[in-house]
Amino acid sequence: MTSQNRIKTLTQFIIERQSQYPQAKGALTRLLNDIATAAKIVNREINAAGLVDILGYEGSDNVQGEAQKKLDVYANEQFIQALKVGGECCAIASEENEKIISFQNEISEMGKYVVAIDPLDGSSNIEANVSIGTVFSIYRRKSDIGGGKLDDLLQPGVNMVAAGYIIYGSSTMLVYTTGKGVNGFTLDPSVGIFCLSHPDMKYPETSNIYSINEGNYIFFPEGVKQYIKYCQESDPKTLRPYTSRYIGSMVADFHRNLIKGGIFIYPGTTQQPNGKLRLLYECSPVAFLAEQAGGKASDGFNRIMEIEPRTLHQRAPLIIGPKAMVERVEAYMREHSPEAAPKV
Ligand code: AHM
Ligand code: MG
Protein backbone atom coordinates (compact mmCIF):
# COMPACT_ATOMS: atom_id res chain seq x y z
CA MET A 1 0.00 0.00 0.00
CA THR A 2 1.41 3.42 -0.88
CA SER A 3 1.20 6.26 1.59
CA GLN A 4 -1.23 7.89 -0.86
CA ASN A 5 -3.70 5.06 -0.20
CA ARG A 6 -3.62 5.64 3.53
CA ILE A 7 -4.86 9.23 3.35
CA LYS A 8 -8.21 9.69 5.02
CA THR A 9 -10.15 12.80 4.14
CA LEU A 10 -12.38 14.72 6.54
CA THR A 11 -15.44 13.69 4.53
CA GLN A 12 -14.50 10.00 4.64
CA PHE A 13 -13.80 10.28 8.35
CA ILE A 14 -17.13 11.85 9.32
CA ILE A 15 -19.12 9.52 7.09
CA GLU A 16 -17.32 6.55 8.68
CA ARG A 17 -18.14 7.92 12.14
CA GLN A 18 -21.77 8.46 11.19
CA SER A 19 -22.08 4.86 10.01
CA GLN A 20 -21.47 3.77 13.62
CA TYR A 21 -24.90 5.23 14.40
CA PRO A 22 -27.46 3.46 12.18
CA GLN A 23 -30.21 5.86 13.28
CA ALA A 24 -28.21 8.91 12.11
CA LYS A 25 -29.55 10.54 8.97
CA GLY A 26 -26.38 12.41 8.06
CA ALA A 27 -27.53 15.90 9.06
CA LEU A 28 -24.52 16.52 11.33
CA THR A 29 -22.20 15.11 8.68
CA ARG A 30 -23.60 17.56 6.15
CA LEU A 31 -23.40 20.44 8.63
CA LEU A 32 -19.73 19.74 9.38
CA ASN A 33 -19.08 19.55 5.64
CA ASP A 34 -20.77 22.92 5.14
CA ILE A 35 -18.47 24.44 7.76
CA ALA A 36 -15.41 22.84 6.15
CA THR A 37 -16.42 24.19 2.73
CA ALA A 38 -16.83 27.74 4.03
CA ALA A 39 -13.49 27.38 5.86
CA LYS A 40 -11.73 26.57 2.58
CA ILE A 41 -13.17 29.68 0.95
CA VAL A 42 -12.15 31.83 3.92
CA ASN A 43 -8.71 30.22 3.87
CA ARG A 44 -8.26 31.12 0.22
CA GLU A 45 -9.14 34.73 0.97
CA ILE A 46 -6.82 34.91 3.98
CA ASN A 47 -3.95 33.57 1.92
CA ALA A 48 -4.64 36.12 -0.75
CA ALA A 49 -4.99 38.96 1.73
CA GLY A 50 -1.44 40.16 1.24
CA LEU A 51 -1.96 40.31 -2.51
CA VAL A 52 -5.27 42.02 -2.86
CA ASP A 53 -6.48 45.19 -1.28
CA ILE A 54 -8.68 43.54 1.31
CA LEU A 55 -6.78 44.33 4.49
CA GLY A 56 -7.92 47.21 6.63
CA TYR A 57 -10.97 48.32 8.50
CA GLU A 58 -14.36 47.78 7.01
CA GLY A 59 -15.60 50.89 8.76
CA SER A 60 -18.26 49.30 10.91
CA ASP A 61 -18.08 48.20 14.52
CA ASN A 62 -19.13 44.78 15.81
CA VAL A 63 -21.43 44.30 18.82
CA GLN A 64 -18.60 44.76 21.28
CA GLY A 65 -17.79 48.13 19.68
CA GLU A 66 -14.53 46.80 18.25
CA ALA A 67 -13.60 47.83 14.72
CA GLN A 68 -14.24 45.05 12.23
CA LYS A 69 -11.74 44.16 9.58
CA LYS A 70 -12.81 43.36 6.05
CA LEU A 71 -11.88 39.72 6.46
CA ASP A 72 -14.11 39.44 9.55
CA VAL A 73 -17.03 40.58 7.49
CA TYR A 74 -16.10 38.31 4.61
CA ALA A 75 -15.68 35.25 6.85
CA ASN A 76 -18.96 35.97 8.62
CA GLU A 77 -20.79 36.13 5.31
CA GLN A 78 -19.22 32.92 4.05
CA PHE A 79 -20.16 30.86 7.10
CA ILE A 80 -23.69 32.30 7.24
CA GLN A 81 -24.21 31.61 3.55
CA ALA A 82 -22.85 28.06 3.73
CA LEU A 83 -25.05 27.21 6.71
CA LYS A 84 -28.13 28.82 5.21
CA VAL A 85 -27.78 27.01 1.91
CA GLY A 86 -26.81 23.75 3.62
CA GLY A 87 -30.22 23.47 5.25
CA GLU A 88 -29.19 21.69 8.46
CA CYS A 89 -28.95 24.75 10.70
CA CYS A 90 -31.97 26.88 11.64
CA ALA A 91 -30.15 29.72 13.42
CA ILE A 92 -26.68 31.14 13.99
CA ALA A 93 -25.13 33.24 16.73
CA SER A 94 -22.06 35.04 15.47
CA GLU A 95 -19.59 37.32 17.20
CA GLU A 96 -20.20 39.77 14.38
CA ASN A 97 -23.98 40.02 14.76
CA GLU A 98 -25.78 41.52 17.73
CA LYS A 99 -28.80 39.24 17.38
CA ILE A 100 -29.17 35.67 16.23
CA ILE A 101 -29.64 35.04 12.53
CA SER A 102 -32.75 32.95 12.24
CA PHE A 103 -33.54 31.28 8.96
CA GLN A 104 -37.27 31.85 8.40
CA ASN A 105 -39.35 30.52 5.55
CA GLU A 106 -36.43 28.76 4.00
CA ILE A 107 -35.37 25.17 3.71
CA SER A 108 -33.02 25.73 6.66
CA GLU A 109 -35.84 26.53 9.08
CA MET A 110 -36.32 22.75 9.13
CA GLY A 111 -32.71 22.32 10.26
CA LYS A 112 -32.26 20.39 13.52
CA TYR A 113 -29.18 22.31 14.64
CA VAL A 114 -28.02 25.77 15.66
CA VAL A 115 -24.45 27.04 15.37
CA ALA A 116 -22.56 29.56 17.50
CA ILE A 117 -19.52 30.87 15.69
CA ASP A 118 -16.67 33.33 15.87
CA PRO A 119 -15.96 33.53 12.13
CA LEU A 120 -12.50 35.08 12.45
CA ASP A 121 -11.00 35.19 15.90
CA GLY A 122 -7.81 37.11 16.60
CA SER A 123 -8.37 39.32 13.58
CA SER A 124 -6.20 42.10 14.98
CA ASN A 125 -3.31 39.81 13.99
CA ILE A 126 -4.16 39.68 10.30
CA GLU A 127 -1.87 42.46 9.12
CA ALA A 128 1.08 40.87 10.89
CA ASN A 129 0.60 37.52 9.15
CA VAL A 130 -0.02 35.83 12.50
CA SER A 131 -2.29 32.78 12.74
CA ILE A 132 -5.99 33.42 13.17
CA GLY A 133 -8.92 31.07 13.54
CA THR A 134 -12.59 30.24 13.30
CA VAL A 135 -14.29 28.74 16.36
CA PHE A 136 -17.66 26.99 16.22
CA SER A 137 -20.06 25.00 18.35
CA ILE A 138 -23.14 23.05 17.32
CA TYR A 139 -26.24 22.41 19.42
CA ARG A 140 -29.46 20.55 18.75
CA ARG A 141 -32.34 23.05 18.59
CA LYS A 142 -34.85 23.05 21.44
CA SER A 143 -37.78 24.60 19.56
CA ASP A 144 -39.83 22.36 17.27
CA ILE A 145 -40.64 24.37 14.20
CA GLY A 146 -39.92 27.57 12.32
CA GLY A 147 -36.70 29.52 12.33
CA GLY A 148 -34.37 29.05 15.30
CA LYS A 149 -35.01 31.11 18.45
CA LEU A 150 -32.70 32.80 20.92
CA ASP A 151 -33.36 30.04 23.46
CA ASP A 152 -32.06 27.46 21.00
CA LEU A 153 -28.68 29.13 21.28
CA LEU A 154 -28.63 29.92 24.99
CA GLN A 155 -27.59 26.41 25.97
CA PRO A 156 -24.78 25.33 28.29
CA GLY A 157 -21.74 23.65 26.76
CA VAL A 158 -22.78 20.25 28.15
CA ASN A 159 -25.54 20.22 25.49
CA MET A 160 -23.06 20.63 22.66
CA VAL A 161 -23.21 18.08 19.87
CA ALA A 162 -19.96 19.11 18.22
CA ALA A 163 -17.35 21.85 18.40
CA GLY A 164 -14.17 22.73 16.64
CA TYR A 165 -11.89 25.31 15.16
CA ILE A 166 -10.05 26.07 11.98
CA ILE A 167 -6.58 27.50 12.37
CA TYR A 168 -5.26 29.49 9.44
CA GLY A 169 -1.57 29.17 10.17
CA SER A 170 1.59 27.96 8.50
CA SER A 171 -0.78 25.26 7.36
CA THR A 172 -4.55 25.30 7.72
CA MET A 173 -6.12 22.78 10.04
CA LEU A 174 -9.63 21.84 11.08
CA VAL A 175 -9.85 20.27 14.54
CA TYR A 176 -13.16 19.02 15.86
CA THR A 177 -14.94 16.78 18.33
CA THR A 178 -18.36 15.22 18.51
CA GLY A 179 -17.68 13.95 22.03
CA LYS A 180 -15.67 10.93 20.90
CA GLY A 181 -12.17 12.34 21.06
CA VAL A 182 -10.52 15.12 19.10
CA ASN A 183 -9.28 14.75 15.55
CA GLY A 184 -7.26 17.18 13.45
CA PHE A 185 -7.21 17.51 9.67
CA THR A 186 -4.68 19.45 7.64
CA LEU A 187 -5.72 21.14 4.42
CA ASP A 188 -3.82 19.98 1.37
CA PRO A 189 -3.96 23.25 -0.55
CA SER A 190 -3.06 21.62 -3.86
CA VAL A 191 -6.32 19.67 -3.94
CA GLY A 192 -8.38 21.61 -1.39
CA ILE A 193 -9.03 18.60 0.85
CA PHE A 194 -8.72 18.29 4.63
CA CYS A 195 -6.74 15.12 5.42
CA LEU A 196 -6.58 13.38 8.79
CA SER A 197 -3.18 14.35 10.19
CA HIS A 198 -3.71 14.38 13.98
CA PRO A 199 -5.90 11.43 15.03
CA ASP A 200 -7.14 11.25 18.62
CA MET A 201 -5.39 14.36 19.93
CA LYS A 202 -4.52 14.37 23.64
CA TYR A 203 -2.59 16.79 25.84
CA PRO A 204 0.95 15.47 26.34
CA GLU A 205 1.89 13.89 29.68
CA THR A 206 4.28 16.73 30.51
CA SER A 207 3.56 20.41 30.06
CA ASN A 208 5.65 23.50 30.65
CA ILE A 209 4.03 26.35 28.73
CA TYR A 210 1.87 29.11 30.15
CA SER A 211 0.03 31.59 27.93
CA ILE A 212 -1.39 34.79 29.37
CA ASN A 213 -1.24 38.47 28.46
CA GLU A 214 1.08 39.50 31.28
CA GLY A 215 0.78 43.14 30.25
CA ASN A 216 -2.48 43.08 32.20
CA TYR A 217 -0.77 41.68 35.33
CA ILE A 218 -1.66 44.62 37.54
CA PHE A 219 -5.37 44.01 36.88
CA PHE A 220 -5.32 40.24 37.53
CA PRO A 221 -6.90 38.59 40.60
CA GLU A 222 -4.38 37.61 43.28
CA GLY A 223 -4.92 33.89 42.52
CA VAL A 224 -3.69 34.37 38.95
CA LYS A 225 -0.76 36.51 40.11
CA GLN A 226 0.26 33.75 42.50
CA TYR A 227 0.02 31.16 39.73
CA ILE A 228 2.25 33.27 37.46
CA LYS A 229 4.76 33.42 40.30
CA TYR A 230 4.57 29.61 40.56
CA CYS A 231 5.21 29.29 36.80
CA GLN A 232 8.32 31.45 37.10
CA GLU A 233 9.91 29.67 40.06
CA SER A 234 12.81 27.32 39.47
CA ASP A 235 12.13 23.63 40.12
CA PRO A 236 13.57 21.33 37.46
CA LYS A 237 11.53 18.35 38.75
CA THR A 238 8.32 20.09 37.68
CA LEU A 239 9.93 21.59 34.55
CA ARG A 240 9.87 25.06 36.09
CA PRO A 241 10.37 27.82 35.26
CA TYR A 242 7.78 27.26 32.55
CA THR A 243 8.10 28.80 29.12
CA SER A 244 5.88 31.77 28.38
CA ARG A 245 4.19 31.79 24.97
CA TYR A 246 1.39 34.18 24.01
CA ILE A 247 0.30 34.83 20.45
CA GLY A 248 -2.83 36.83 21.27
CA SER A 249 -4.89 34.65 18.96
CA MET A 250 -6.88 32.22 21.08
CA VAL A 251 -7.13 29.44 18.52
CA ALA A 252 -3.40 29.54 17.85
CA ASP A 253 -2.51 29.66 21.56
CA PHE A 254 -4.94 26.84 22.34
CA HIS A 255 -3.71 24.72 19.43
CA ARG A 256 -0.04 25.08 20.35
CA ASN A 257 -0.79 24.26 23.98
CA LEU A 258 -2.79 21.19 22.98
CA ILE A 259 0.10 19.89 20.90
CA LYS A 260 3.02 20.93 23.09
CA GLY A 261 1.42 20.93 26.53
CA GLY A 262 0.44 24.18 28.14
CA ILE A 263 -2.17 26.26 29.88
CA PHE A 264 -3.99 29.28 28.43
CA ILE A 265 -5.44 31.86 30.77
CA TYR A 266 -7.64 34.84 29.96
CA PRO A 267 -8.76 35.82 33.46
CA GLY A 268 -11.23 38.35 34.70
CA THR A 269 -9.57 41.66 35.50
CA THR A 270 -10.43 44.60 37.70
CA GLN A 271 -11.79 46.34 34.58
CA GLN A 272 -13.48 43.29 33.04
CA PRO A 273 -14.46 40.86 35.83
CA ASN A 274 -15.58 38.30 33.22
CA GLY A 275 -12.50 38.69 31.06
CA LYS A 276 -12.65 39.25 27.33
CA LEU A 277 -13.59 35.99 25.69
CA ARG A 278 -17.17 35.12 24.84
CA LEU A 279 -18.73 32.07 26.45
CA LEU A 280 -20.89 30.75 23.62
CA TYR A 281 -18.57 30.86 20.64
CA GLU A 282 -15.09 31.16 22.13
CA CYS A 283 -14.87 29.55 25.58
CA SER A 284 -17.40 26.69 25.31
CA PRO A 285 -16.15 25.15 22.04
CA VAL A 286 -12.53 25.04 23.18
CA ALA A 287 -13.70 23.73 26.58
CA PHE A 288 -15.37 20.77 24.85
CA LEU A 289 -12.20 20.11 22.84
CA ALA A 290 -9.96 20.41 25.90
CA GLU A 291 -12.06 17.95 27.90
CA GLN A 292 -12.11 15.52 25.00
CA ALA A 293 -8.33 15.79 24.80
CA GLY A 294 -8.00 14.85 28.47
CA GLY A 295 -7.78 18.42 29.75
CA LYS A 296 -9.98 20.81 31.66
CA ALA A 297 -11.60 24.23 31.19
CA SER A 298 -12.68 26.45 34.05
CA ASP A 299 -13.60 30.04 34.84
CA GLY A 300 -11.50 29.66 37.99
CA PHE A 301 -14.35 28.17 40.01
CA ASN A 302 -16.77 26.45 37.66
CA ARG A 303 -16.59 24.09 34.73
CA ILE A 304 -17.00 26.21 31.59
CA MET A 305 -19.23 23.52 30.03
CA GLU A 306 -21.78 23.89 32.84
CA ILE A 307 -22.20 27.66 32.74
CA GLU A 308 -25.74 28.58 31.69
CA PRO A 309 -25.56 31.43 29.19
CA ARG A 310 -27.99 34.25 29.85
CA THR A 311 -27.07 36.44 26.90
CA LEU A 312 -25.63 35.77 23.47
CA HIS A 313 -22.39 37.68 23.86
CA GLN A 314 -21.66 37.11 27.53
CA ARG A 315 -18.03 36.77 28.53
CA ALA A 316 -16.31 34.33 30.86
CA PRO A 317 -12.82 34.05 32.35
CA LEU A 318 -11.06 31.12 30.68
CA ILE A 319 -8.45 28.83 32.20
CA ILE A 320 -7.85 25.90 29.88
CA GLY A 321 -5.28 23.20 29.38
CA PRO A 322 -3.96 20.02 30.97
CA LYS A 323 -6.04 19.00 33.98
CA ALA A 324 -3.36 19.32 36.65
CA MET A 325 -2.37 22.81 35.51
CA VAL A 326 -5.96 24.08 35.48
CA GLU A 327 -6.65 22.55 38.89
CA ARG A 328 -3.65 24.35 40.32
CA VAL A 329 -4.99 27.70 39.11
CA GLU A 330 -8.41 26.83 40.59
CA ALA A 331 -6.77 26.09 43.94
CA TYR A 332 -4.93 29.44 43.87
CA MET A 333 -8.19 31.21 42.95
CA ARG A 334 -10.08 29.58 45.82
CA GLU A 335 -7.32 30.44 48.26
CA HIS A 336 -6.38 33.95 47.15
CA SER A 337 -9.35 35.32 45.19
CA PRO A 338 -12.60 33.88 46.56
CA GLU A 339 -14.24 37.25 45.89
CA ALA A 340 -13.78 36.64 42.14
CA ALA A 341 -16.17 33.67 42.19
CA PRO A 342 -19.12 34.44 39.88
CA LYS A 343 -22.31 35.23 41.81
CA VAL A 344 -25.02 32.75 40.93
P1 AHM B 1 -11.38 39.06 18.98
O1 AHM B 1 -12.57 38.15 19.06
O2 AHM B 1 -11.77 40.51 18.95
O3 AHM B 1 -10.46 38.70 17.87
O4 AHM B 1 -10.62 38.93 20.37
C1 AHM B 1 -10.32 37.66 20.85
C2 AHM B 1 -8.84 37.51 20.91
C3 AHM B 1 -8.41 36.11 21.22
O5 AHM B 1 -8.11 35.41 20.05
C4 AHM B 1 -7.19 36.30 22.05
O6 AHM B 1 -6.97 35.23 22.93
C5 AHM B 1 -7.48 37.56 22.79
O7 AHM B 1 -8.37 38.30 21.97
C6 AHM B 1 -6.26 38.39 23.04
O8 AHM B 1 -6.63 39.51 23.78
P2 AHM B 1 -5.53 40.49 24.40
O9 AHM B 1 -5.01 41.28 23.24
O10 AHM B 1 -6.31 41.32 25.36
O11 AHM B 1 -4.48 39.66 25.06
MG1 MG C 1 -13.23 36.49 18.82
Coordinates of C-alpha atoms and ligand atoms in Angstrom, one line a residue:
M1 CA 0.0 0.0 0.0
T2 CA 1.4 3.4 -0.9
S3 CA 1.2 6.3 1.6
Q4 CA -1.2 7.9 -0.9
N5 CA -3.7 5.1 -0.2
R6 CA -3.6 5.6 3.5
I7 CA -4.9 9.2 3.4
K8 CA -8.2 9.7 5.0
T9 CA -10.2 12.8 4.1
L10 CA -12.4 14.7 6.5
T11 CA -15.4 13.7 4.5
Q12 CA -14.5 10.0 4.6
F13 CA -13.8 10.3 8.3
I14 CA -17.1 11.9 9.3
I15 CA -19.1 9.5 7.1
E16 CA -17.3 6.6 8.7
R17 CA -18.1 7.9 12.1
Q18 CA -21.8 8.5 11.2
S19 CA -22.1 4.9 10.0
Q20 CA -21.5 3.8 13.6
Y21 CA -24.9 5.2 14.4
P22 CA -27.5 3.5 12.2
Q23 CA -30.2 5.9 13.3
A24 CA -28.2 8.9 12.1
K25 CA -29.5 10.5 9.0
G26 CA -26.4 12.4 8.1
A27 CA -27.5 15.9 9.1
L28 CA -24.5 16.5 11.3
T29 CA -22.2 15.1 8.7
R30 CA -23.6 17.6 6.1
L31 CA -23.4 20.4 8.6
L32 CA -19.7 19.7 9.4
N33 CA -19.1 19.5 5.6
D34 CA -20.8 22.9 5.1
I35 CA -18.5 24.4 7.8
A36 CA -15.4 22.8 6.1
T37 CA -16.4 24.2 2.7
A38 CA -16.8 27.7 4.0
A39 CA -13.5 27.4 5.9
K40 CA -11.7 26.6 2.6
I41 CA -13.2 29.7 0.9
V42 CA -12.1 31.8 3.9
N43 CA -8.7 30.2 3.9
R44 CA -8.3 31.1 0.2
E45 CA -9.1 34.7 1.0
I46 CA -6.8 34.9 4.0
N47 CA -4.0 33.6 1.9
A48 CA -4.6 36.1 -0.8
A49 CA -5.0 39.0 1.7
G50 CA -1.4 40.2 1.2
L51 CA -2.0 40.3 -2.5
V52 CA -5.3 42.0 -2.9
D53 CA -6.5 45.2 -1.3
I54 CA -8.7 43.5 1.3
L55 CA -6.8 44.3 4.5
G56 CA -7.9 47.2 6.6
Y57 CA -11.0 48.3 8.5
E58 CA -14.4 47.8 7.0
G59 CA -15.6 50.9 8.8
S60 CA -18.3 49.3 10.9
D61 CA -18.1 48.2 14.5
N62 CA -19.1 44.8 15.8
V63 CA -21.4 44.3 18.8
Q64 CA -18.6 44.8 21.3
G65 CA -17.8 48.1 19.7
E66 CA -14.5 46.8 18.2
A67 CA -13.6 47.8 14.7
Q68 CA -14.2 45.1 12.2
K69 CA -11.7 44.2 9.6
K70 CA -12.8 43.4 6.1
L71 CA -11.9 39.7 6.5
D72 CA -14.1 39.4 9.5
V73 CA -17.0 40.6 7.5
Y74 CA -16.1 38.3 4.6
A75 CA -15.7 35.3 6.9
N76 CA -19.0 36.0 8.6
E77 CA -20.8 36.1 5.3
Q78 CA -19.2 32.9 4.1
F79 CA -20.2 30.9 7.1
I80 CA -23.7 32.3 7.2
Q81 CA -24.2 31.6 3.6
A82 CA -22.8 28.1 3.7
L83 CA -25.0 27.2 6.7
K84 CA -28.1 28.8 5.2
V85 CA -27.8 27.0 1.9
G86 CA -26.8 23.7 3.6
G87 CA -30.2 23.5 5.2
E88 CA -29.2 21.7 8.5
C89 CA -29.0 24.8 10.7
C90 CA -32.0 26.9 11.6
A91 CA -30.2 29.7 13.4
I92 CA -26.7 31.1 14.0
A93 CA -25.1 33.2 16.7
S94 CA -22.1 35.0 15.5
E95 CA -19.6 37.3 17.2
E96 CA -20.2 39.8 14.4
N97 CA -24.0 40.0 14.8
E98 CA -25.8 41.5 17.7
K99 CA -28.8 39.2 17.4
I100 CA -29.2 35.7 16.2
I101 CA -29.6 35.0 12.5
S102 CA -32.8 32.9 12.2
F103 CA -33.5 31.3 9.0
Q104 CA -37.3 31.8 8.4
N105 CA -39.3 30.5 5.6
E106 CA -36.4 28.8 4.0
I107 CA -35.4 25.2 3.7
S108 CA -33.0 25.7 6.7
E109 CA -35.8 26.5 9.1
M110 CA -36.3 22.8 9.1
G111 CA -32.7 22.3 10.3
K112 CA -32.3 20.4 13.5
Y113 CA -29.2 22.3 14.6
V114 CA -28.0 25.8 15.7
V115 CA -24.4 27.0 15.4
A116 CA -22.6 29.6 17.5
I117 CA -19.5 30.9 15.7
D118 CA -16.7 33.3 15.9
P119 CA -16.0 33.5 12.1
L120 CA -12.5 35.1 12.5
D121 CA -11.0 35.2 15.9
G122 CA -7.8 37.1 16.6
S123 CA -8.4 39.3 13.6
S124 CA -6.2 42.1 15.0
N125 CA -3.3 39.8 14.0
I126 CA -4.2 39.7 10.3
E127 CA -1.9 42.5 9.1
A128 CA 1.1 40.9 10.9
N129 CA 0.6 37.5 9.2
V130 CA 0.0 35.8 12.5
S131 CA -2.3 32.8 12.7
I132 CA -6.0 33.4 13.2
G133 CA -8.9 31.1 13.5
T134 CA -12.6 30.2 13.3
V135 CA -14.3 28.7 16.4
F136 CA -17.7 27.0 16.2
S137 CA -20.1 25.0 18.3
I138 CA -23.1 23.1 17.3
Y139 CA -26.2 22.4 19.4
R140 CA -29.5 20.6 18.7
R141 CA -32.3 23.0 18.6
K142 CA -34.9 23.1 21.4
S143 CA -37.8 24.6 19.6
D144 CA -39.8 22.4 17.3
I145 CA -40.6 24.4 14.2
G146 CA -39.9 27.6 12.3
G147 CA -36.7 29.5 12.3
G148 CA -34.4 29.0 15.3
K149 CA -35.0 31.1 18.4
L150 CA -32.7 32.8 20.9
D151 CA -33.4 30.0 23.5
D152 CA -32.1 27.5 21.0
L153 CA -28.7 29.1 21.3
L154 CA -28.6 29.9 25.0
Q155 CA -27.6 26.4 26.0
P156 CA -24.8 25.3 28.3
G157 CA -21.7 23.6 26.8
V158 CA -22.8 20.3 28.1
N159 CA -25.5 20.2 25.5
M160 CA -23.1 20.6 22.7
V161 CA -23.2 18.1 19.9
A162 CA -20.0 19.1 18.2
A163 CA -17.3 21.8 18.4
G164 CA -14.2 22.7 16.6
Y165 CA -11.9 25.3 15.2
I166 CA -10.1 26.1 12.0
I167 CA -6.6 27.5 12.4
Y168 CA -5.3 29.5 9.4
G169 CA -1.6 29.2 10.2
S170 CA 1.6 28.0 8.5
S171 CA -0.8 25.3 7.4
T172 CA -4.5 25.3 7.7
M173 CA -6.1 22.8 10.0
L174 CA -9.6 21.8 11.1
V175 CA -9.8 20.3 14.5
Y176 CA -13.2 19.0 15.9
T177 CA -14.9 16.8 18.3
T178 CA -18.4 15.2 18.5
G179 CA -17.7 14.0 22.0
K180 CA -15.7 10.9 20.9
G181 CA -12.2 12.3 21.1
V182 CA -10.5 15.1 19.1
N183 CA -9.3 14.8 15.5
G184 CA -7.3 17.2 13.5
F185 CA -7.2 17.5 9.7
T186 CA -4.7 19.5 7.6
L187 CA -5.7 21.1 4.4
D188 CA -3.8 20.0 1.4
P189 CA -4.0 23.2 -0.6
S190 CA -3.1 21.6 -3.9
V191 CA -6.3 19.7 -3.9
G192 CA -8.4 21.6 -1.4
I193 CA -9.0 18.6 0.8
F194 CA -8.7 18.3 4.6
C195 CA -6.7 15.1 5.4
L196 CA -6.6 13.4 8.8
S197 CA -3.2 14.3 10.2
H198 CA -3.7 14.4 14.0
P199 CA -5.9 11.4 15.0
D200 CA -7.1 11.3 18.6
M201 CA -5.4 14.4 19.9
K202 CA -4.5 14.4 23.6
Y203 CA -2.6 16.8 25.8
P204 CA 1.0 15.5 26.3
E205 CA 1.9 13.9 29.7
T206 CA 4.3 16.7 30.5
S207 CA 3.6 20.4 30.1
N208 CA 5.7 23.5 30.6
I209 CA 4.0 26.3 28.7
Y210 CA 1.9 29.1 30.1
S211 CA 0.0 31.6 27.9
I212 CA -1.4 34.8 29.4
N213 CA -1.2 38.5 28.5
E214 CA 1.1 39.5 31.3
G215 CA 0.8 43.1 30.2
N216 CA -2.5 43.1 32.2
Y217 CA -0.8 41.7 35.3
I218 CA -1.7 44.6 37.5
F219 CA -5.4 44.0 36.9
F220 CA -5.3 40.2 37.5
P221 CA -6.9 38.6 40.6
E222 CA -4.4 37.6 43.3
G223 CA -4.9 33.9 42.5
V224 CA -3.7 34.4 38.9
K225 CA -0.8 36.5 40.1
Q226 CA 0.3 33.7 42.5
Y227 CA 0.0 31.2 39.7
I228 CA 2.2 33.3 37.5
K229 CA 4.8 33.4 40.3
Y230 CA 4.6 29.6 40.6
C231 CA 5.2 29.3 36.8
Q232 CA 8.3 31.5 37.1
E233 CA 9.9 29.7 40.1
S234 CA 12.8 27.3 39.5
D235 CA 12.1 23.6 40.1
P236 CA 13.6 21.3 37.5
K237 CA 11.5 18.4 38.8
T238 CA 8.3 20.1 37.7
L239 CA 9.9 21.6 34.5
R240 CA 9.9 25.1 36.1
P241 CA 10.4 27.8 35.3
Y242 CA 7.8 27.3 32.6
T243 CA 8.1 28.8 29.1
S244 CA 5.9 31.8 28.4
R245 CA 4.2 31.8 25.0
Y246 CA 1.4 34.2 24.0
I247 CA 0.3 34.8 20.5
G248 CA -2.8 36.8 21.3
S249 CA -4.9 34.7 19.0
M250 CA -6.9 32.2 21.1
V251 CA -7.1 29.4 18.5
A252 CA -3.4 29.5 17.9
D253 CA -2.5 29.7 21.6
F254 CA -4.9 26.8 22.3
H255 CA -3.7 24.7 19.4
R256 CA 0.0 25.1 20.4
N257 CA -0.8 24.3 24.0
L258 CA -2.8 21.2 23.0
I259 CA 0.1 19.9 20.9
K260 CA 3.0 20.9 23.1
G261 CA 1.4 20.9 26.5
G262 CA 0.4 24.2 28.1
I263 CA -2.2 26.3 29.9
F264 CA -4.0 29.3 28.4
I265 CA -5.4 31.9 30.8
Y266 CA -7.6 34.8 30.0
P267 CA -8.8 35.8 33.5
G268 CA -11.2 38.3 34.7
T269 CA -9.6 41.7 35.5
T270 CA -10.4 44.6 37.7
Q271 CA -11.8 46.3 34.6
Q272 CA -13.5 43.3 33.0
P273 CA -14.5 40.9 35.8
N274 CA -15.6 38.3 33.2
G275 CA -12.5 38.7 31.1
K276 CA -12.7 39.2 27.3
L277 CA -13.6 36.0 25.7
R278 CA -17.2 35.1 24.8
L279 CA -18.7 32.1 26.5
L280 CA -20.9 30.8 23.6
Y281 CA -18.6 30.9 20.6
E282 CA -15.1 31.2 22.1
C283 CA -14.9 29.5 25.6
S284 CA -17.4 26.7 25.3
P285 CA -16.2 25.1 22.0
V286 CA -12.5 25.0 23.2
A287 CA -13.7 23.7 26.6
F288 CA -15.4 20.8 24.9
L289 CA -12.2 20.1 22.8
A290 CA -10.0 20.4 25.9
E291 CA -12.1 17.9 27.9
Q292 CA -12.1 15.5 25.0
A293 CA -8.3 15.8 24.8
G294 CA -8.0 14.8 28.5
G295 CA -7.8 18.4 29.8
K296 CA -10.0 20.8 31.7
A297 CA -11.6 24.2 31.2
S298 CA -12.7 26.5 34.0
D299 CA -13.6 30.0 34.8
G300 CA -11.5 29.7 38.0
F301 CA -14.3 28.2 40.0
N302 CA -16.8 26.4 37.7
R303 CA -16.6 24.1 34.7
I304 CA -17.0 26.2 31.6
M305 CA -19.2 23.5 30.0
E306 CA -21.8 23.9 32.8
I307 CA -22.2 27.7 32.7
E308 CA -25.7 28.6 31.7
P309 CA -25.6 31.4 29.2
R310 CA -28.0 34.2 29.9
T311 CA -27.1 36.4 26.9
L312 CA -25.6 35.8 23.5
H313 CA -22.4 37.7 23.9
Q314 CA -21.7 37.1 27.5
R315 CA -18.0 36.8 28.5
A316 CA -16.3 34.3 30.9
P317 CA -12.8 34.1 32.3
L318 CA -11.1 31.1 30.7
I319 CA -8.5 28.8 32.2
I320 CA -7.9 25.9 29.9
G321 CA -5.3 23.2 29.4
P322 CA -4.0 20.0 31.0
K323 CA -6.0 19.0 34.0
A324 CA -3.4 19.3 36.7
M325 CA -2.4 22.8 35.5
V326 CA -6.0 24.1 35.5
E327 CA -6.6 22.5 38.9
R328 CA -3.6 24.4 40.3
V329 CA -5.0 27.7 39.1
E330 CA -8.4 26.8 40.6
A331 CA -6.8 26.1 43.9
Y332 CA -4.9 29.4 43.9
M333 CA -8.2 31.2 42.9
R334 CA -10.1 29.6 45.8
E335 CA -7.3 30.4 48.3
H336 CA -6.4 33.9 47.2
S337 CA -9.3 35.3 45.2
P338 CA -12.6 33.9 46.6
E339 CA -14.2 37.3 45.9
A340 CA -13.8 36.6 42.1
A341 CA -16.2 33.7 42.2
P342 CA -19.1 34.4 39.9
K343 CA -22.3 35.2 41.8
V344 CA -25.0 32.7 40.9
Ligands
AHM1 P1 -11.4 39.1 19.0 O1 -12.6 38.2 19.1 O2 -11.8 40.5 19.0 O3 -10.5 38.7 17.9 O4 -10.6 38.9 20.4 C1 -10.3 37.7 20.9 C2 -8.8 37.5 20.9 C3 -8.4 36.1 21.2 O5 -8.1 35.4 20.1 C4 -7.2 36.3 22.1 O6 -7.0 35.2 22.9 C5 -7.5 37.6 22.8 O7 -8.4 38.3 22.0 C6 -6.3 38.4 23.0 O8 -6.6 39.5 23.8 P2 -5.5 40.5 24.4 O9 -5.0 41.3 23.2 O10 -6.3 41.3 25.4 O11 -4.5 39.7 25.1
MG2 MG -13.2 36.5 18.8

